[in-house]
Coordinates of C-alpha atoms (C1' of nucleotides) in Angstrom, one line a residue:
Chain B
X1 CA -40.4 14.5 14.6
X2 CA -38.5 17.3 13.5
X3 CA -37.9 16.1 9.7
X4 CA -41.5 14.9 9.2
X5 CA -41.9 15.5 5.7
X6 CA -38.5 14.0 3.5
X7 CA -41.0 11.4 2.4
X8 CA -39.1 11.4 -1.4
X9 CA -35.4 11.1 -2.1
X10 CA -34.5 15.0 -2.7
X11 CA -32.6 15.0 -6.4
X12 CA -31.8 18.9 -6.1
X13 CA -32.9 20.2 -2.7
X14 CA -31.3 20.9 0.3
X15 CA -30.3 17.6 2.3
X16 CA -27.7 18.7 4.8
X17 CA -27.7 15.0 6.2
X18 CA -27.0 13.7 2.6
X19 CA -24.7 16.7 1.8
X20 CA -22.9 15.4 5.2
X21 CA -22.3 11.8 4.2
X22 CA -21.2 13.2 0.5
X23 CA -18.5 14.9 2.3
X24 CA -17.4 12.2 4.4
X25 CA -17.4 10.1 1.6
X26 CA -15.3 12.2 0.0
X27 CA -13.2 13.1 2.7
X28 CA -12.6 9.5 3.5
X29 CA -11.7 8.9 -0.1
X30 CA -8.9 11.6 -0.6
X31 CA -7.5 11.3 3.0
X32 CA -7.0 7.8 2.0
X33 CA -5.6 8.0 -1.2
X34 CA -3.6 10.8 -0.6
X35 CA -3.6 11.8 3.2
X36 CA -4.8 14.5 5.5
X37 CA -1.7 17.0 4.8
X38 CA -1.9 16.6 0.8
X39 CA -6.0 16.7 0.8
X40 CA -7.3 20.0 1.3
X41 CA -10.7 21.1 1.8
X42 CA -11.3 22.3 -1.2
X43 CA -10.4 19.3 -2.7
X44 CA -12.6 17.3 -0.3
X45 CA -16.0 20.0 -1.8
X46 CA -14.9 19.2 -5.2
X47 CA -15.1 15.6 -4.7
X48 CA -18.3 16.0 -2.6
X49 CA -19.9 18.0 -5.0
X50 CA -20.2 21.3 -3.6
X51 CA -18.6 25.0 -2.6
X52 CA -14.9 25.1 -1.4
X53 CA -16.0 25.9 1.7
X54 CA -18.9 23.9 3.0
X55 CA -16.5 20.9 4.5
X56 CA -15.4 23.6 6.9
X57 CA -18.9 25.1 7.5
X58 CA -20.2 21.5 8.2
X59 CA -17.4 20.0 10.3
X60 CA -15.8 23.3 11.9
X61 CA -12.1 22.1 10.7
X62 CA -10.4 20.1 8.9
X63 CA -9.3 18.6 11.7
X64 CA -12.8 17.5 12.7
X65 CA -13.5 16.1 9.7
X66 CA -10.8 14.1 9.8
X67 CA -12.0 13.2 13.2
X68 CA -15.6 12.1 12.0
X69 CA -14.2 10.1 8.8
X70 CA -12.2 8.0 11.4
X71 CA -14.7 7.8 13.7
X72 CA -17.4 6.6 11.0
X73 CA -14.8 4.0 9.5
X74 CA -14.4 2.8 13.1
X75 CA -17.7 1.9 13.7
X76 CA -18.0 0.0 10.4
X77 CA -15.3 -2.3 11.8
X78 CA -17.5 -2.5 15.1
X79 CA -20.3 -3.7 13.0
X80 CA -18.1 -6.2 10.9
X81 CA -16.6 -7.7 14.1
X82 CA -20.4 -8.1 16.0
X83 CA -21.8 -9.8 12.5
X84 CA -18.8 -12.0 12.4
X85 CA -18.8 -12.7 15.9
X86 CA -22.6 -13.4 15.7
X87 CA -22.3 -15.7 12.7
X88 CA -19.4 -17.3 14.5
X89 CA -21.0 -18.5 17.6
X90 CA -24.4 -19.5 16.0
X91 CA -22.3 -21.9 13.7
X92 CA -21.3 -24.0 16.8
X93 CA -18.2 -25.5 14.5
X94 CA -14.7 -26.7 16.2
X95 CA -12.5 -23.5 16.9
X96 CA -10.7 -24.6 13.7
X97 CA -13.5 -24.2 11.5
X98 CA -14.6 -21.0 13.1
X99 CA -11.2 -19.8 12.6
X100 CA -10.8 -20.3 9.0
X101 CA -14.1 -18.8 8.4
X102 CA -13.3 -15.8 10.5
X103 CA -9.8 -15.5 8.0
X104 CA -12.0 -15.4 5.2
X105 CA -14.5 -13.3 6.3
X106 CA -12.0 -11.0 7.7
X107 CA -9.9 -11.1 4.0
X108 CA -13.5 -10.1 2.6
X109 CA -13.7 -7.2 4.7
X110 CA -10.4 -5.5 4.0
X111 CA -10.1 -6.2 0.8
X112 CA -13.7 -4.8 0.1
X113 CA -12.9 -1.4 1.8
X114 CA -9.2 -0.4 1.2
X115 CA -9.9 2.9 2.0
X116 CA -10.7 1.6 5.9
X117 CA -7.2 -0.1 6.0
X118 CA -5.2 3.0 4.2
X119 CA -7.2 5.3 6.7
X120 CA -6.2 3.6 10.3
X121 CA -2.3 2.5 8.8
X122 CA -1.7 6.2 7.9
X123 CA -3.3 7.3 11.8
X124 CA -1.1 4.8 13.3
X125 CA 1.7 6.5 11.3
X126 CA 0.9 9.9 12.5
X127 CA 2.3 10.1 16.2
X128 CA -0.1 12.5 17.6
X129 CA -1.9 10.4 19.7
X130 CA -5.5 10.5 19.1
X131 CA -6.5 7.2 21.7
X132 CA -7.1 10.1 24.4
X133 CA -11.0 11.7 23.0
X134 CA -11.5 8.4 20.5
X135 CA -12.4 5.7 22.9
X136 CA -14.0 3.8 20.0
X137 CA -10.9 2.7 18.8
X138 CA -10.0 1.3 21.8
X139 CA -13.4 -0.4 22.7
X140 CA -13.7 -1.8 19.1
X141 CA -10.3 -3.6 19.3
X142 CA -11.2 -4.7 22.2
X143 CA -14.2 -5.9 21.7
X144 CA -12.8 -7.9 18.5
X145 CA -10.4 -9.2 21.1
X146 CA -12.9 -10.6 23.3
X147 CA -14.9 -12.1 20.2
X148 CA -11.9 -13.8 18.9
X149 CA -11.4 -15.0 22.4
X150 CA -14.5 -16.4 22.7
X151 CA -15.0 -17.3 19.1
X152 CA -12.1 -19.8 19.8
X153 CA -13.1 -21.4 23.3
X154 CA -9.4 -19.4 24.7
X155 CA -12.1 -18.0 27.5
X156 CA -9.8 -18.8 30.2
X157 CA -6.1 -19.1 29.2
X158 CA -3.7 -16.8 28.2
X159 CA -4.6 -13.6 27.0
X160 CA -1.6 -12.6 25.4
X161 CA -1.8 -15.9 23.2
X162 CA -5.1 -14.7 22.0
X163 CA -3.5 -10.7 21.4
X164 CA -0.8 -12.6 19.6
X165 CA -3.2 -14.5 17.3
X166 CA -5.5 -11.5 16.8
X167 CA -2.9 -8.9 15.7
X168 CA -1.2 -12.2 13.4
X169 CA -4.5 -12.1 11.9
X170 CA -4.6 -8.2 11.0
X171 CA -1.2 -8.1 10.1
X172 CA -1.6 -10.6 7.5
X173 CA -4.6 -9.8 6.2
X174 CA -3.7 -5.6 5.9
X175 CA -0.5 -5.9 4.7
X176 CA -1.5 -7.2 1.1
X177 CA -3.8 -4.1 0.8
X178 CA -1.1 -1.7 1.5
X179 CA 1.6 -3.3 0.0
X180 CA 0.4 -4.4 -3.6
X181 CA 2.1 -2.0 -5.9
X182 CA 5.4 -2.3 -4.0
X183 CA 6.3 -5.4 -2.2
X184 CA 3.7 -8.0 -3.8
X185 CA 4.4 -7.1 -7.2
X186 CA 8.7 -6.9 -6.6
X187 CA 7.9 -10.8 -5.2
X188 CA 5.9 -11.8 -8.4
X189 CA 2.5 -11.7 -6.6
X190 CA -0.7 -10.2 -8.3
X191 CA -3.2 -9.3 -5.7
X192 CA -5.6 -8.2 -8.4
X193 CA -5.3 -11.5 -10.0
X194 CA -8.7 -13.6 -9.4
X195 CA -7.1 -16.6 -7.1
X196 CA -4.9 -14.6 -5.0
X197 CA -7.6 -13.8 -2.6
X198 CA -8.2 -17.5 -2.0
X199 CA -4.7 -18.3 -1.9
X200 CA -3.9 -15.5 0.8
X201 CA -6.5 -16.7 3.2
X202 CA -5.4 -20.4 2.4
X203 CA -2.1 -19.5 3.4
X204 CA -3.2 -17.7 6.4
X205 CA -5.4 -20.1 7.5
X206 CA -2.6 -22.2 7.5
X207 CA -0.5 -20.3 9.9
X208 CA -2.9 -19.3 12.4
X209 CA -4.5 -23.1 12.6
X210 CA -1.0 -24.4 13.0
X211 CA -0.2 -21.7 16.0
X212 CA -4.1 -22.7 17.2
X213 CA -3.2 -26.7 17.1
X214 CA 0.0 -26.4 18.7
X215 CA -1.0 -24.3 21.2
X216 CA -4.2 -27.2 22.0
X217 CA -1.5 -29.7 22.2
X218 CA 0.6 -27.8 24.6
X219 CA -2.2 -26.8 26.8
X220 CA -3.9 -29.7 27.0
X221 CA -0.8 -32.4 27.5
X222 CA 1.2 -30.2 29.3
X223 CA -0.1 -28.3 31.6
Chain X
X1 CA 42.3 10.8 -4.7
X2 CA 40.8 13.9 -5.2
X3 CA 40.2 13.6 -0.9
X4 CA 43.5 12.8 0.1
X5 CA 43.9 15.1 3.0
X6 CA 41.6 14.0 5.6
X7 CA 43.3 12.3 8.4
X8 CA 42.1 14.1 10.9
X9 CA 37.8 14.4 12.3
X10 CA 37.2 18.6 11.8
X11 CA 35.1 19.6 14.5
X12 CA 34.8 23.0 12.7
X13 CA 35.1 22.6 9.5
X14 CA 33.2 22.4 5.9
X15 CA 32.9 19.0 4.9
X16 CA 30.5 18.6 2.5
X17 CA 30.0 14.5 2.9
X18 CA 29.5 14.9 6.5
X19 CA 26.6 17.7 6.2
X20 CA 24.9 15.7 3.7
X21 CA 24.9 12.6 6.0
X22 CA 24.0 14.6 8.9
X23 CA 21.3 16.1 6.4
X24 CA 20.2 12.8 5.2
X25 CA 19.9 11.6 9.0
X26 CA 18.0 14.6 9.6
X27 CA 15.2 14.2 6.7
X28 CA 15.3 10.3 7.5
X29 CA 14.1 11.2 11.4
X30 CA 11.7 13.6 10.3
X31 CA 10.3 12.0 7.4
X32 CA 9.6 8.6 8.8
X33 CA 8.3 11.0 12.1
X34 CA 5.7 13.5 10.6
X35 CA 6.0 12.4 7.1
X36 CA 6.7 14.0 3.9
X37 CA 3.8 16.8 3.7
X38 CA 4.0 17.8 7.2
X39 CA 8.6 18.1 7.3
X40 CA 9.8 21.4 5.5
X41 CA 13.1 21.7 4.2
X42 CA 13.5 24.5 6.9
X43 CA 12.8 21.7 9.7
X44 CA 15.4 19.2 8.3
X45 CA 18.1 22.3 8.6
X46 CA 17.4 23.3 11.7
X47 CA 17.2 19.6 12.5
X48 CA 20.9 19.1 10.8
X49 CA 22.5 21.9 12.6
X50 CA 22.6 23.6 9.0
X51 CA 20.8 26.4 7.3
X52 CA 16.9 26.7 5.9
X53 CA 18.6 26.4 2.6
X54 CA 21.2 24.0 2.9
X55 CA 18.8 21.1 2.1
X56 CA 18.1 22.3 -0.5
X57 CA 21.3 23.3 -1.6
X58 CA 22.7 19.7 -1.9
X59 CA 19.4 17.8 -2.8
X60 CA 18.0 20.6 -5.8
X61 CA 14.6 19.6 -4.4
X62 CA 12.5 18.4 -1.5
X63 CA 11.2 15.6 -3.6
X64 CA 15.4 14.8 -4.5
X65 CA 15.9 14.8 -0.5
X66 CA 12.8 12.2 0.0
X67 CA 14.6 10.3 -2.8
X68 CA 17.8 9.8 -1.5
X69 CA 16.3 9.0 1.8
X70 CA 14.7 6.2 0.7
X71 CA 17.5 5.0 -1.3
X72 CA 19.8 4.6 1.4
X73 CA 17.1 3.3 3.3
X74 CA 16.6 0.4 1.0
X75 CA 20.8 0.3 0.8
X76 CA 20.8 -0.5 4.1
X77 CA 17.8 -3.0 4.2
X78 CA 19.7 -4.9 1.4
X79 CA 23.1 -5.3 3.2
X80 CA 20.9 -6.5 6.0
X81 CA 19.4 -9.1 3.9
X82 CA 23.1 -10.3 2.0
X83 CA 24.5 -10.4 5.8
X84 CA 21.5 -12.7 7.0
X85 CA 21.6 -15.1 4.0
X86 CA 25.8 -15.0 4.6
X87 CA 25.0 -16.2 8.1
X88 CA 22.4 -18.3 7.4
X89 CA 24.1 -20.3 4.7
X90 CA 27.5 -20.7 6.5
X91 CA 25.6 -22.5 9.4
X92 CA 24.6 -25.4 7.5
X93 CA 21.7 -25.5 9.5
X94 CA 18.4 -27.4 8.7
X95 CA 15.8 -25.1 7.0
X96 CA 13.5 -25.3 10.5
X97 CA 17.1 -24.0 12.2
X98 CA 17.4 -21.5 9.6
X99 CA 13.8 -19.9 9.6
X100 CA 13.9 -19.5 13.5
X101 CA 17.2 -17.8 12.8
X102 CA 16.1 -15.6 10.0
X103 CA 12.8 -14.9 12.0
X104 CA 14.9 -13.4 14.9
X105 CA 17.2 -11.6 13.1
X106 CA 14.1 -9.6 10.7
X107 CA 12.6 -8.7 13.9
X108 CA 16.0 -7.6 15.4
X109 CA 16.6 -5.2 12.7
X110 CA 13.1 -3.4 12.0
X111 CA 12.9 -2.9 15.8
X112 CA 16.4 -1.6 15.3
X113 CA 15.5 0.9 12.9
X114 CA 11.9 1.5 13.2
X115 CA 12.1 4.4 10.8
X116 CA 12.9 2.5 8.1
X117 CA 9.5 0.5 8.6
X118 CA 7.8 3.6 8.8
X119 CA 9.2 5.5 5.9
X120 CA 8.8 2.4 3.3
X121 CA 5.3 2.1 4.7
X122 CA 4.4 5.5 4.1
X123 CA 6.1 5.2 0.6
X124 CA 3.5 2.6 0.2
X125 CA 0.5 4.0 1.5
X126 CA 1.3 7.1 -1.2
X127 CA 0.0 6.3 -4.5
X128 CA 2.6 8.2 -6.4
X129 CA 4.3 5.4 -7.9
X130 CA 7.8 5.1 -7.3
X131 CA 8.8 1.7 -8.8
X132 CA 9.3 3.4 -12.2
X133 CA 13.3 4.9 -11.4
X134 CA 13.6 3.4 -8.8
X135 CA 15.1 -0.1 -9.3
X136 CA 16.7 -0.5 -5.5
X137 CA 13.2 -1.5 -4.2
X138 CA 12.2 -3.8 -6.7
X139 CA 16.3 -5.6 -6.3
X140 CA 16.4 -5.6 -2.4
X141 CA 13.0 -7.6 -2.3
X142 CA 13.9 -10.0 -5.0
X143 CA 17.1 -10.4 -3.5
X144 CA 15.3 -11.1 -0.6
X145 CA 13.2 -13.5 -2.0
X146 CA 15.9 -15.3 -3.3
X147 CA 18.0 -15.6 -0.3
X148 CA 14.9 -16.6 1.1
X149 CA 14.4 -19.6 -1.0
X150 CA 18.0 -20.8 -1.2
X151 CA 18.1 -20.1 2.9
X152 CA 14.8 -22.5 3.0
X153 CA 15.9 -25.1 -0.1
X154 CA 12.6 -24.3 -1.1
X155 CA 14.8 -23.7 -4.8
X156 CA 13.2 -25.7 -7.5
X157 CA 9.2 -25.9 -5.5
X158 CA 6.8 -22.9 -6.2
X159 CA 7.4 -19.2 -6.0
X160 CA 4.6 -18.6 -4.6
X161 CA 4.7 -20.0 -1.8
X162 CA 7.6 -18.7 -0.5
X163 CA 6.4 -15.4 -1.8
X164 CA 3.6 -15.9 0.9
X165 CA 6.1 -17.0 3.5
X166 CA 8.2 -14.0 2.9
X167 CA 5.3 -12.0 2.8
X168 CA 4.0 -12.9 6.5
X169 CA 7.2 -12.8 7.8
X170 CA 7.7 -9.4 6.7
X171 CA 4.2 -8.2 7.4
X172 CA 4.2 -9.8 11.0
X173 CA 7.1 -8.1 12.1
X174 CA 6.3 -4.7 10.8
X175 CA 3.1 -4.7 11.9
X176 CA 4.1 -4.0 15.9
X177 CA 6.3 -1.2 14.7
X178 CA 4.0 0.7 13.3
X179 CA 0.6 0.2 15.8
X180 CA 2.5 -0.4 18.6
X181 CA 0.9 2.7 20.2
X182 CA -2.7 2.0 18.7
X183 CA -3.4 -1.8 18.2
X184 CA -1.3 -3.4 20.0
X185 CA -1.5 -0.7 23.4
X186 CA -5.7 -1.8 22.6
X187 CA -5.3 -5.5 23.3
X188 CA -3.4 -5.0 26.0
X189 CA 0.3 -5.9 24.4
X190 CA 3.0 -3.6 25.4
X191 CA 5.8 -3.4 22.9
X192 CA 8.3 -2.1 24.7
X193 CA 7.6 -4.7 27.4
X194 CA 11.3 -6.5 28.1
X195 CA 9.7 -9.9 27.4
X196 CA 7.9 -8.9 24.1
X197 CA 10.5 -9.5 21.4
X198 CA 11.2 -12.1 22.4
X199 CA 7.8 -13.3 22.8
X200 CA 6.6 -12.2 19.3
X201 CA 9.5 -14.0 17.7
X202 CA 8.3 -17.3 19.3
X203 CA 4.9 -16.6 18.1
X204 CA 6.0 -15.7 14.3
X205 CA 8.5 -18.8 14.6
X206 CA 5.5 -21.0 15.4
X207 CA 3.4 -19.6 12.7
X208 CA 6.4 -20.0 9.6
X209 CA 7.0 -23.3 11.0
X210 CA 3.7 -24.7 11.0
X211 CA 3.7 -23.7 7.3
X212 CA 6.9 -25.0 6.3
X213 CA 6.4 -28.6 7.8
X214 CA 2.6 -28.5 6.2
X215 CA 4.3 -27.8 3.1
X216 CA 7.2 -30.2 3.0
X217 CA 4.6 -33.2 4.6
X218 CA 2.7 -32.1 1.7
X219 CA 5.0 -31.9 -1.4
X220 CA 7.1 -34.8 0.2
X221 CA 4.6 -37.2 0.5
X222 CA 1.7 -36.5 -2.0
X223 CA 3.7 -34.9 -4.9
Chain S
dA1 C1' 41.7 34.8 -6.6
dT2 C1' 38.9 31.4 -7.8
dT3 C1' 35.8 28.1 -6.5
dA4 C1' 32.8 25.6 -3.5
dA5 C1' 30.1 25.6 0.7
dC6 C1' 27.0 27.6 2.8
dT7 C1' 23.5 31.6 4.5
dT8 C1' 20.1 35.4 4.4
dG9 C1' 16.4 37.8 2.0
dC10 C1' 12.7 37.4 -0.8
dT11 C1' 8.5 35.9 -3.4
dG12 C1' 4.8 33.6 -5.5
dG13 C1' 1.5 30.3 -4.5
dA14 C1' -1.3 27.3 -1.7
dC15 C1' -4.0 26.4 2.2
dG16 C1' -7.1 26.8 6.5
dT17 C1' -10.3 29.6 8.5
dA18 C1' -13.4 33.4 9.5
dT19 C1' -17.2 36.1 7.8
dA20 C1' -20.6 38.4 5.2
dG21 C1' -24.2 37.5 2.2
dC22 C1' -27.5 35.1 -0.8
dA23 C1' -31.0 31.3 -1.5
dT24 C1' -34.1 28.1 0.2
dT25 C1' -36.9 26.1 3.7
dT26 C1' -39.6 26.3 7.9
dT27 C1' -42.4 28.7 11.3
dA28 C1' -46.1 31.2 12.7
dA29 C1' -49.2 35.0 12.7
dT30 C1' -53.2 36.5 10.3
Chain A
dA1 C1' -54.3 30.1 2.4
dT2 C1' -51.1 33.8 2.5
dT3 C1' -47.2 35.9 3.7
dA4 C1' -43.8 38.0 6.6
dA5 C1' -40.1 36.6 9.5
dA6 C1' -36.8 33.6 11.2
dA7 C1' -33.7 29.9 10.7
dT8 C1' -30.8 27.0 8.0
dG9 C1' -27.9 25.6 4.0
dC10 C1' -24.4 27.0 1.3
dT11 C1' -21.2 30.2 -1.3
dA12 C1' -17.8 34.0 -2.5
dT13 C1' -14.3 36.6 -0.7
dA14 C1' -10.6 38.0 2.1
dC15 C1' -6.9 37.5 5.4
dG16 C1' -3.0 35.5 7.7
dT17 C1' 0.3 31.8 7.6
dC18 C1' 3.4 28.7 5.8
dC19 C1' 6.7 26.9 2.7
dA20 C1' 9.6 25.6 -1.6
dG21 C1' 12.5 27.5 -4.6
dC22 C1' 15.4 31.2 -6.3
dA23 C1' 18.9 34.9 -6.2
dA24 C1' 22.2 37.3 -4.2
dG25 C1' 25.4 37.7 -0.6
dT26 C1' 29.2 35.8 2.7
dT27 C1' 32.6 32.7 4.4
dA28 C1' 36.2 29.3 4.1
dA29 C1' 39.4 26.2 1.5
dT30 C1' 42.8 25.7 -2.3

DNA sequence: ATTAACTTGCTGGACGTATAGCATTTTAAT
DNA sequence: ATTAAAATGCTATACGTCCAGCAAGTTAAT
């Protein structure tokens, strides 16, 4: 091993790999609260606790570290969606019950890491393409595709209906976290307030079990 | 009339109203495009046919221009939403008739004008708080919710509930236009597919009105 | 000729990045 | 065990670029 002795948490030494998640941490932070363009490094080592310039030393750009923060955040939503997923199928409910825990278990995600949803809306935003050189983003989506698939017995059938249901779900359940100072408050709705979260996922429970029925009924009779 | 002499379209000429428009259309493009950081003042002039300075010549400020963007943004959004409750009232149709209708129509008009979707969700995403001065936003989504109510005869039954319904709607069909070349290219959903408007809308359709009869089998029979 | 509609020139500041240097830790020879 | 040398972690400084805003100039309409 090459870091045999870090037997003790360092208070004042040199940790380059805790120095390196301090920056990420705060690079993740500022980019998004405030975005890549308005968030300069400087800003990132002042948040992080250290020089001006040790973002760049660390992560050779800004761009890079922009890179790693999305790349770290994407590989916590690969983690969420294999725990779901996990808990999902070892529950053995109906495809109804499984989908209204996965609402609420997804809710509980975004809503506990804002900074995750802010991060991948405001890369969506920005044209410049990064799917070419990211492949995780593609393979977690994906994968959370595949889960929800199987989660809900669709194995077989339509793919698209399963896409569909998926991105209903994300919509429904980012749009709240991006949203709340503008739109939710101009329509009277507090998402701070202690029962929204409850109501949200009731309401989109709702929906999504309504598409999920209707599309049993059709499937089943019909074809 | 202080402009009582323009009959004729100059090719060639100064017109002051028709360079701010063309600069307005300009910082709209850009703005929803690469976003306010990352669009200089010199890029919106080149981009309006006009001078570095012109911009800001007529808007004092870059902050001004962004302003006025988004004001005539949310002017347009608003006539949108007075001419889809004008239709929707005048048909007399049953609320189910009416959601279908209004459903189609939202999604016709964000993918009409996708930068719209992207500048108001970039507005959101920054935390600068724009609500204080800026009355439009607040107007257009109450006016919305209240058309969307009186559309749904859901007048006298609780707010909040057609908050939420408002809310999906709204959040479902943005949601394409802004990861169309991220999430939804991930799950295999092309959005520029002939067949997917047309699709989606079925999909969102299914989803509202699964709510809206839960809701009126509920309220009608057990309140 | 007066005013409004632009344009060109300029500047002060902010930011990303490259680099030289200092401090601390690790390695290894003795 | 001691210590010199090498490597690593981190900082301070400097440079080049970009941009918003201002000021002064130029052109066109009345």
């Amino acid at each position: 091993m090459a870091k045999s002795t870090q037997p003790e948490s360092r208070e004042r030494g040199r940790d380059p790999e805790r120095t390196r998640e301090l920056i990420l941490d705060a690079a993740e932070q500022l980019f998004a609260a405030k975005g890549y363009e308005e968030t300069s490094l400087a800003d990132v080592g002042k948040q992080a606790g250290v020089s001006r310039a040790t973002p760049g030393y660390f992560f050779g750009s800004k761009a890079e570290l922009h890179r790693a923060v999305i790349e770290r955040c994407f590989a916590d939503v690969r983690r969420a969606v294999r725990e779901g997923k996990a808990r999902a199928l070892a529950s053995g409910q109906t495809p109804e019950v499984v989908l209204a825990g996965a609402v609420g278990d997804y809710a509980d995600f975004v809503a506990a890491r804002p900074n995750f949803v802010r991060l991948i809306e405001r890369e969506a935003l920005s044209d410049r393409v990064v799917l070419d050189g990211m492949p995780l983003r593609l393979a977690v989506w994906q994968e959370a595709l595949a889960a929800f698939r199987q989660e809900l017995g669709l194995d077989i059938s339509d793919t698209a209906e399963a896409a569909h249901l998926l991105l209903s779900l994300v919509a429904l359940t980012w749009f709240p976290i991006v949203h709340g100072q503008t739109f939710l408050k101009a329509v009277g709705l507090d998402p701070t307030a202690p029962n929204f979260a409850e109501q949200r996922k009731r309401h989109i429970t709702t929906l999504l079990l309504g598409a999920l029925r209707e599309r049993a009924a059709n499937t089943s009779t019909w074809s």
